[in-house]
Each structure stands twice: as C-alpha cells, then as structure tokens.
Short mmCIF file of N, CA, C and O in Angstrom, two decimals:
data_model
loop_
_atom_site.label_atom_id
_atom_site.label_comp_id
_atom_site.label_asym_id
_atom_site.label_seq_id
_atom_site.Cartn_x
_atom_site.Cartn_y
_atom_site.Cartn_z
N UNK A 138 -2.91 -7.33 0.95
CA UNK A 138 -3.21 -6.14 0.20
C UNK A 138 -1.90 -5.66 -0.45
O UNK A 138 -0.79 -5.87 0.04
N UNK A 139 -2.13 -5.05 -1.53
CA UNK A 139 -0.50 -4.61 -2.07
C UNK A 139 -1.01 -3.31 -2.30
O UNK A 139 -2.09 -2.95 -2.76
N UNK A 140 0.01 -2.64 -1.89
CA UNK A 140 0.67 -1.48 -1.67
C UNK A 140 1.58 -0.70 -2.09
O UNK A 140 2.69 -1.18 -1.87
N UNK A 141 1.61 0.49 -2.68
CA UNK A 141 2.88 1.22 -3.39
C UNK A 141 3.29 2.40 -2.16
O UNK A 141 2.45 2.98 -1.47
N UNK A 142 4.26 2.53 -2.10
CA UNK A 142 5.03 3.49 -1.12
C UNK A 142 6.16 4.10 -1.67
O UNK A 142 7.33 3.77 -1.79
N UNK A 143 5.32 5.36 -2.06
CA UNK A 143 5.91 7.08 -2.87
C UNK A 143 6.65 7.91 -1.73
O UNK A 143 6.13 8.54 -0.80
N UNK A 144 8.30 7.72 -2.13
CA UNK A 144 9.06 8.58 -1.23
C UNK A 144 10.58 9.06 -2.05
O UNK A 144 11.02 8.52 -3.07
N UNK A 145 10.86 9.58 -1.71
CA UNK A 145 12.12 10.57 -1.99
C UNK A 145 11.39 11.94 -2.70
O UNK A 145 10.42 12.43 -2.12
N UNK A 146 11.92 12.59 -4.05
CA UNK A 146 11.16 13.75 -4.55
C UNK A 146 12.57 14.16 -4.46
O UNK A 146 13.60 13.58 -4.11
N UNK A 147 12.17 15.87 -5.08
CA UNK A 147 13.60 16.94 -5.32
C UNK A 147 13.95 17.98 -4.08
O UNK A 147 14.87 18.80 -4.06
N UNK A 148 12.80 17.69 -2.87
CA UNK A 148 12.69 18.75 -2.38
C UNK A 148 14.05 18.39 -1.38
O UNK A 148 14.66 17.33 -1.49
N UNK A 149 14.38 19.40 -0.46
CA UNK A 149 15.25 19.75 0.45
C UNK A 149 15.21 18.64 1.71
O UNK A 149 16.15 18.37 2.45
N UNK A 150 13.46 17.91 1.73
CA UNK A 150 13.26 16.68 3.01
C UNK A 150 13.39 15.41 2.41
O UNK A 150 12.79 14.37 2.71
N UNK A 151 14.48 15.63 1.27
CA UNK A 151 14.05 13.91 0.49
C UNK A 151 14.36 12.36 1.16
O UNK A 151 13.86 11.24 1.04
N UNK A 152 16.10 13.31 2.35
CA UNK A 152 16.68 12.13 3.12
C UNK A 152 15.33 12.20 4.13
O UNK A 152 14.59 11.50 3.45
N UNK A 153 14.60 12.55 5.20
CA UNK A 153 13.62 12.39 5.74
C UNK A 153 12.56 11.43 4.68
O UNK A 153 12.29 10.23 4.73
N UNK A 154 12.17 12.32 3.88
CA UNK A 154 11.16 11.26 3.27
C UNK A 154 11.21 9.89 3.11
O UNK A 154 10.29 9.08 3.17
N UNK A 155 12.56 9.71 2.86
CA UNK A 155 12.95 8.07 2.46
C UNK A 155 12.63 7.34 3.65
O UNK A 155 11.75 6.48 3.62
N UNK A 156 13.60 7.76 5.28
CA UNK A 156 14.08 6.92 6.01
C UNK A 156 11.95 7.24 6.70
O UNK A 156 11.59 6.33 7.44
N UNK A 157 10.96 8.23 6.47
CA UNK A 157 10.05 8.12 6.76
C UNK A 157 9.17 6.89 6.25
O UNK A 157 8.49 6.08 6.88
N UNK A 158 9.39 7.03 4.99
CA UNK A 158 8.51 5.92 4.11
C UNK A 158 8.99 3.94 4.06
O UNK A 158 8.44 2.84 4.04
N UNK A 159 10.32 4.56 4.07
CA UNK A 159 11.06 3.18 4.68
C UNK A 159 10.55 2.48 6.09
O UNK A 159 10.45 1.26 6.01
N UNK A 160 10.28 2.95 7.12
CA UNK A 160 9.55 2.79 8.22
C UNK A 160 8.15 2.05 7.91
O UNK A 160 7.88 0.87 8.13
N UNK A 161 7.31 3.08 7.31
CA UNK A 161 6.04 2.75 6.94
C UNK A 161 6.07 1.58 6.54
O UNK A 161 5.45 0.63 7.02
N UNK A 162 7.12 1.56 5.23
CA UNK A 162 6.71 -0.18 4.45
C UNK A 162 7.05 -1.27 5.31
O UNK A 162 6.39 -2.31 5.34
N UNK A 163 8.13 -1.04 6.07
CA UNK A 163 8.51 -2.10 6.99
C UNK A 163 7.30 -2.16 8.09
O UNK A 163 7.04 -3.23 8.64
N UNK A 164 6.61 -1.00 8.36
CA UNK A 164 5.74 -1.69 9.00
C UNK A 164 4.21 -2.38 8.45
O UNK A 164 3.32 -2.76 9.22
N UNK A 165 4.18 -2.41 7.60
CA UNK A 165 3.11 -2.63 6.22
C UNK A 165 3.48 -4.46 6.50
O UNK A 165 2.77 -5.35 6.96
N UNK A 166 5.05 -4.47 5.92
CA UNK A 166 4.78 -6.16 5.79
C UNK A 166 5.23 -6.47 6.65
O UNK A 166 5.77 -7.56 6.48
N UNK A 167 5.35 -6.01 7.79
CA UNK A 167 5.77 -6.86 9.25
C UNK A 167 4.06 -7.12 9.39
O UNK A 167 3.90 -8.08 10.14
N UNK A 168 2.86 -6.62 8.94
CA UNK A 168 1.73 -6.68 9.17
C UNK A 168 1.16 -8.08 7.82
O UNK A 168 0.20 -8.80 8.08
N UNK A 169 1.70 -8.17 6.91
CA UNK A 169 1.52 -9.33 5.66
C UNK A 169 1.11 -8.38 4.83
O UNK A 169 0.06 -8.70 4.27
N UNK A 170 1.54 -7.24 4.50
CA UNK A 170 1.21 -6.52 3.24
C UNK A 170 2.34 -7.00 2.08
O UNK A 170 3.43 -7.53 2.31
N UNK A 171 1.70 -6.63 0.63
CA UNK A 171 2.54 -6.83 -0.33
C UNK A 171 3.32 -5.52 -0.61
O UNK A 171 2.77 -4.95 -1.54
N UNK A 172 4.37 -4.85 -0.16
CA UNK A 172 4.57 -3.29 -0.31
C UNK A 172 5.52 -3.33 -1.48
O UNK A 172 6.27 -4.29 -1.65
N UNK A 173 5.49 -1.97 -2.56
CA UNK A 173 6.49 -1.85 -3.42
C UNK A 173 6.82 -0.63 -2.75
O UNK A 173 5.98 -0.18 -1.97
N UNK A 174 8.12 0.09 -2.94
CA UNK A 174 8.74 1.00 -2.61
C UNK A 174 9.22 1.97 -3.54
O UNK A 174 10.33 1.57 -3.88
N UNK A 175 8.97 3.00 -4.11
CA UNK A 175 9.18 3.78 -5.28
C UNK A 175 9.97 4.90 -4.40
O UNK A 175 9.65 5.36 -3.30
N UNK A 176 11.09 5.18 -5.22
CA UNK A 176 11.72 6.56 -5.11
C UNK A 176 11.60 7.39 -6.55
O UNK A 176 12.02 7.23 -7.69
N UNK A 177 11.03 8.08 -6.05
CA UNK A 177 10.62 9.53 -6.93
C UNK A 177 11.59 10.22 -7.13
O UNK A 177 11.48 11.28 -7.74
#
C-alpha cells in the first residue's frame, strides 16, 4: 500500500511532530508499506 506521511507545520509542536511521524513511517515499512514522508 503506499502511503503519504504529513508532518512538521508552523506550529510550536513541529520538532514533536516530525520525530512522531518519523516513527509512524518507520513503522509502516518495517510492515512492507510504500511510505512518502512530507514536511509541511
């Protein structure tokens, strides 16, 4: 399955958001997903 993964933004949690969404994708294709990673 491919996958887009929306993280950073302007707000004040952007370092959270990243190292959150960074997690996620790594666990996406440790599973065989196709993940892209977008910073906003």
């Amino acid at each position: 399955m491919k996958i887009v993964v929306l993280a950073g933004g302007i707000s004040p949690e952007r370092d959270v958001s990243l190292c959150s969404a960074s997690l996620i994708a790594n666990a996406l294709l440790s599973k065989g997903h196709e993940v892209a990673f977008v910073d906003v």
